[in-house]
Amino acid sequence: HTFNSEGQPREELVFEGHQGSVEDIVWSPSEPTVFASCSADRSIRFWDTTRPPGKRCAMTIGEAHEADVNVIGWNRKDAHLLASGGDDGVIKVWDLRQVAPRKASLDA
């Protein structure tokens, strides 16, 4: 169970979509209902807690790395920038305004 700030039980929200273990989760510095996750499936996903079940994934960067994506971090001053690190030994900085359509899919 999860609890609100007053200690009252609240509904658990489930976010499904990754095909491997989830390695990291970070909340958006500018949108309180949005967070990103990365996975051993080599993807980065962006989630919105206000969306209905089955539609909570707002965007996916598939094949973000050549191997597992282990860590992600949002830039606290520019919410359009997200850094990722993977088992391929590479650190990438993603400008979310410029993610190529072949790399990202918007999940409606």
Coordinates of N, CA and C in Angstrom, one line a residue:
H1 N 0.8 -1.2 0.0 CA 0.0 0.0 0.0 C 0.9 1.3 0.0
T2 N 0.3 2.3 -0.5 CA 1.0 3.6 -0.5 C 0.1 4.6 0.4
F3 N 0.7 5.6 0.9 CA 0.0 6.5 1.8 C 0.2 8.0 1.4
N4 N -0.8 8.8 1.6 CA -0.6 10.2 1.3 C 0.1 10.9 2.5
S5 N 0.3 12.2 2.4 CA 1.0 13.0 3.5 C 0.3 12.9 4.8
E6 N -1.0 12.6 4.9 CA -1.7 12.5 6.1 C -1.7 11.1 6.7
G7 N -1.0 10.2 6.0 CA -1.0 8.8 6.4 C -2.2 8.0 6.0
Q8 N -3.0 8.5 5.2 CA -4.2 7.8 4.7 C -3.8 6.9 3.5
P9 N -4.4 5.7 3.4 CA -4.1 4.8 2.3 C -4.6 5.5 1.0
R10 N -3.9 5.3 -0.1 CA -4.3 5.8 -1.4 C -4.2 4.8 -2.5
E11 N -4.9 5.0 -3.6 CA -4.8 4.1 -4.7 C -3.4 4.0 -5.2
E12 N -3.0 2.7 -5.5 CA -1.7 2.5 -6.2 C -1.9 2.6 -7.7
L13 N -1.0 3.3 -8.3 CA -1.1 3.4 -9.8 C 0.0 2.5 -10.4
V14 N -0.4 1.8 -11.4 CA 0.5 0.8 -12.0 C 0.9 1.3 -13.4
F15 N 2.2 1.2 -13.7 CA 2.7 1.7 -15.0 C 3.4 0.5 -15.6
E16 N 2.9 0.0 -16.7 CA 3.4 -1.1 -17.4 C 3.8 -0.8 -18.8
G17 N 4.9 -1.3 -19.3 CA 5.4 -1.1 -20.7 C 6.8 -1.6 -21.0
H18 N 7.6 -1.5 -20.0 CA 9.0 -2.0 -20.2 C 9.0 -3.5 -20.3
Q19 N 9.9 -4.0 -21.1 CA 10.1 -5.4 -21.4 C 11.2 -6.0 -20.6
G20 N 11.9 -5.2 -19.8 CA 13.0 -5.7 -19.0 C 12.9 -5.0 -17.6
S21 N 13.9 -5.3 -16.8 CA 13.9 -4.7 -15.4 C 14.0 -3.2 -15.5
V22 N 13.3 -2.5 -14.6 CA 13.4 -1.0 -14.6 C 14.6 -0.7 -13.7
E23 N 15.5 0.1 -14.3 CA 16.8 0.4 -13.6 C 16.8 1.8 -12.9
D24 N 16.0 2.7 -13.3 CA 16.0 4.0 -12.7 C 14.6 4.8 -13.0
I25 N 14.2 5.6 -12.1 CA 13.0 6.5 -12.2 C 13.4 7.9 -11.7
V26 N 13.0 8.9 -12.5 CA 13.2 10.3 -12.0 C 11.9 11.1 -12.4
W27 N 11.6 12.0 -11.4 CA 10.4 12.9 -11.6 C 10.9 14.1 -12.4
S28 N 10.0 14.6 -13.2 CA 10.2 15.8 -14.0 C 10.4 17.0 -13.1
P29 N 11.4 17.9 -13.3 CA 11.6 19.0 -12.5 C 10.5 20.1 -12.7
S30 N 9.7 20.0 -13.8 CA 8.8 21.1 -14.2 C 7.3 20.6 -14.2
E31 N 7.1 19.3 -14.3 CA 5.7 18.8 -14.4 C 5.5 17.8 -13.3
P32 N 4.7 18.1 -12.3 CA 4.6 17.3 -11.1 C 3.9 15.9 -11.3
T33 N 3.3 15.7 -12.4 CA 2.6 14.4 -12.7 C 3.4 13.6 -13.7
V34 N 4.6 14.0 -14.1 CA 5.4 13.3 -15.1 C 6.7 12.8 -14.6
F35 N 7.0 11.5 -14.9 CA 8.3 11.0 -14.6 C 8.8 10.1 -15.7
A36 N 10.1 9.9 -15.7 CA 10.7 9.0 -16.7 C 11.3 7.8 -16.1
S37 N 11.4 6.7 -16.9 CA 12.0 5.5 -16.4 C 12.9 4.9 -17.5
C38 N 13.9 4.2 -17.1 CA 14.8 3.5 -18.0 C 14.9 2.0 -17.7
S39 N 15.3 1.2 -18.6 CA 15.2 -0.2 -18.4 C 16.3 -1.0 -19.1
A40 N 16.4 -2.3 -18.7 CA 17.3 -3.2 -19.4 C 16.8 -3.5 -20.8
D41 N 15.6 -3.1 -21.2 CA 15.1 -3.3 -22.5 C 15.7 -2.3 -23.5
R42 N 16.6 -1.4 -23.0 CA 17.3 -0.4 -23.8 C 16.5 0.9 -24.0
S43 N 15.3 1.0 -23.4 CA 14.4 2.1 -23.7 C 14.3 3.1 -22.5
I44 N 13.9 4.3 -22.8 CA 13.5 5.3 -21.8 C 12.0 5.6 -22.1
R45 N 11.3 5.6 -21.1 CA 9.8 5.9 -21.2 C 9.5 7.1 -20.3
F46 N 8.5 7.9 -20.8 CA 8.0 9.0 -20.1 C 6.5 8.8 -19.8
W47 N 6.2 9.0 -18.5 CA 4.8 8.6 -18.0 C 4.1 9.8 -17.4
D48 N 2.8 9.8 -17.5 CA 2.0 10.8 -16.9 C 0.9 10.2 -16.0
T49 N 1.0 10.5 -14.7 CA 0.1 9.9 -13.7 C -1.3 10.3 -13.9
T50 N -1.6 11.3 -14.7 CA -3.0 11.7 -14.8 C -3.7 11.0 -16.0
R51 N -3.0 10.2 -16.7 CA -3.6 9.5 -17.9 C -4.2 8.2 -17.3
P52 N -5.2 7.7 -18.1 CA -5.9 6.5 -17.6 C -5.0 5.3 -17.8
P53 N -5.4 4.2 -17.1 CA -4.6 2.9 -17.2 C -4.5 2.5 -18.7
G54 N -3.3 2.0 -19.0 CA -3.1 1.6 -20.4 C -2.6 2.7 -21.3
K55 N -2.7 3.9 -20.9 CA -2.3 5.1 -21.7 C -1.4 6.0 -20.9
R56 N -0.8 5.5 -19.8 CA 0.0 6.4 -19.0 C 1.4 6.6 -19.6
C57 N 1.9 5.8 -20.5 CA 3.1 6.1 -21.2 C 2.9 7.1 -22.3
A58 N 3.5 8.3 -22.1 CA 3.3 9.4 -23.1 C 4.3 9.4 -24.2
M59 N 5.5 8.9 -24.0 CA 6.5 8.8 -25.0 C 7.5 7.7 -24.7
T60 N 8.1 7.1 -25.7 CA 9.1 6.1 -25.5 C 10.3 6.4 -26.5
I61 N 11.5 6.4 -25.9 CA 12.7 6.4 -26.8 C 13.2 5.0 -26.8
G62 N 12.9 4.3 -27.9 CA 13.3 2.9 -28.1 C 14.7 2.8 -28.5
E63 N 15.4 1.8 -28.1 CA 16.8 1.6 -28.4 C 17.6 2.9 -28.1
A64 N 17.4 3.4 -26.9 CA 18.1 4.6 -26.4 C 19.6 4.4 -26.3
H65 N 20.0 3.1 -26.0 CA 21.4 2.7 -25.9 C 21.6 1.4 -26.6
E66 N 22.8 1.0 -26.8 CA 23.1 -0.3 -27.5 C 23.0 -1.5 -26.5
A67 N 22.8 -1.1 -25.2 CA 22.7 -2.1 -24.1 C 21.7 -1.6 -23.1
D68 N 21.7 -2.2 -21.9 CA 20.8 -1.8 -20.8 C 21.0 -0.3 -20.5
V69 N 19.9 0.4 -20.3 CA 20.0 1.8 -19.8 C 19.9 1.7 -18.3
N70 N 20.9 2.2 -17.6 CA 21.0 2.0 -16.2 C 20.6 3.2 -15.3
V71 N 20.8 4.4 -15.9 CA 20.5 5.6 -15.1 C 20.1 6.8 -16.0
I72 N 19.2 7.6 -15.5 CA 18.7 8.8 -16.2 C 18.7 9.9 -15.2
G73 N 18.8 11.1 -15.7 CA 18.8 12.3 -14.8 C 18.3 13.5 -15.6
W74 N 17.3 14.2 -15.0 CA 16.7 15.4 -15.7 C 17.5 16.6 -15.3
N75 N 17.7 17.5 -16.2 CA 18.4 18.8 -15.9 C 17.4 19.6 -15.1
R76 N 17.8 20.1 -13.9 CA 16.9 20.8 -13.0 C 16.6 22.2 -13.5
K77 N 17.5 22.7 -14.4 CA 17.3 24.1 -14.9 C 16.6 24.1 -16.3
D78 N 16.7 23.1 -17.1 CA 16.1 23.0 -18.4 C 15.4 21.6 -18.5
A79 N 14.1 21.6 -18.3 CA 13.4 20.3 -18.3 C 13.3 19.6 -19.7
H80 N 13.8 20.3 -20.7 CA 13.9 19.6 -22.0 C 15.1 18.7 -22.2
L81 N 16.0 18.7 -21.2 CA 17.3 17.9 -21.3 C 17.2 16.8 -20.3
L82 N 17.5 15.6 -20.8 CA 17.6 14.4 -19.9 C 18.9 13.7 -20.3
A83 N 19.7 13.3 -19.3 CA 20.9 12.5 -19.6 C 20.6 11.0 -19.2
S84 N 21.3 10.1 -20.0 CA 21.1 8.7 -19.7 C 22.5 8.0 -19.8
G85 N 22.7 7.0 -19.1 CA 23.9 6.2 -19.1 C 23.5 4.7 -19.2
G86 N 24.3 4.0 -20.0 CA 24.0 2.6 -20.2 C 25.2 1.6 -20.1
D87 N 24.9 0.4 -20.2 CA 25.9 -0.7 -20.1 C 26.8 -0.6 -21.3
D88 N 26.5 0.2 -22.3 CA 27.4 0.3 -23.5 C 28.5 1.3 -23.2
G89 N 28.6 1.8 -22.0 CA 29.6 2.7 -21.6 C 29.5 4.1 -22.2
V90 N 28.3 4.5 -22.6 CA 28.0 5.8 -23.2 C 27.0 6.6 -22.3
I91 N 27.3 7.9 -22.3 CA 26.4 8.8 -21.6 C 25.8 9.7 -22.8
K92 N 24.5 9.8 -22.8 CA 23.8 10.6 -23.8 C 23.0 11.7 -23.2
V93 N 23.0 12.8 -23.8 CA 22.1 13.9 -23.4 C 21.0 14.1 -24.4
W94 N 19.8 14.0 -24.0 CA 18.6 14.0 -24.9 C 18.0 15.4 -24.8
D95 N 17.8 16.1 -25.9 CA 17.0 17.3 -25.9 C 15.6 16.8 -26.4
L96 N 14.7 16.7 -25.5 CA 13.4 16.1 -25.7 C 12.6 16.8 -26.8
R97 N 12.9 18.0 -27.1 CA 12.3 18.8 -28.2 C 12.8 18.3 -29.5
Q98 N 14.0 17.7 -29.5 CA 14.6 17.3 -30.8 C 14.8 15.8 -31.0
V99 N 14.2 15.0 -30.2 CA 14.3 13.5 -30.3 C 13.8 13.1 -31.7
A100 N 14.6 12.4 -32.5 CA 14.2 12.1 -33.8 C 13.0 11.1 -33.8
P101 N 12.1 11.3 -34.8 CA 10.9 10.5 -34.8 C 11.2 9.0 -34.9
R102 N 12.3 8.6 -35.5 CA 12.7 7.2 -35.6 C 13.1 6.6 -34.2
K103 N 13.6 7.5 -33.3 CA 14.0 7.1 -32.0 C 12.8 7.0 -31.0
A104 N 11.9 8.0 -31.2 CA 10.8 8.1 -30.2 C 9.5 7.8 -30.8
S105 N 8.6 7.3 -30.0 CA 7.2 7.2 -30.4 C 6.3 7.8 -29.4
L106 N 5.3 8.5 -29.8 CA 4.3 9.1 -28.9 C 3.2 8.1 -28.7
D107 N 3.0 7.7 -27.5 CA 1.9 6.7 -27.2 C 0.6 7.5 -26.9
A108 N -0.3 7.3 -27.8 CA -1.6 8.0 -27.6 C -2.5 7.2 -26.7

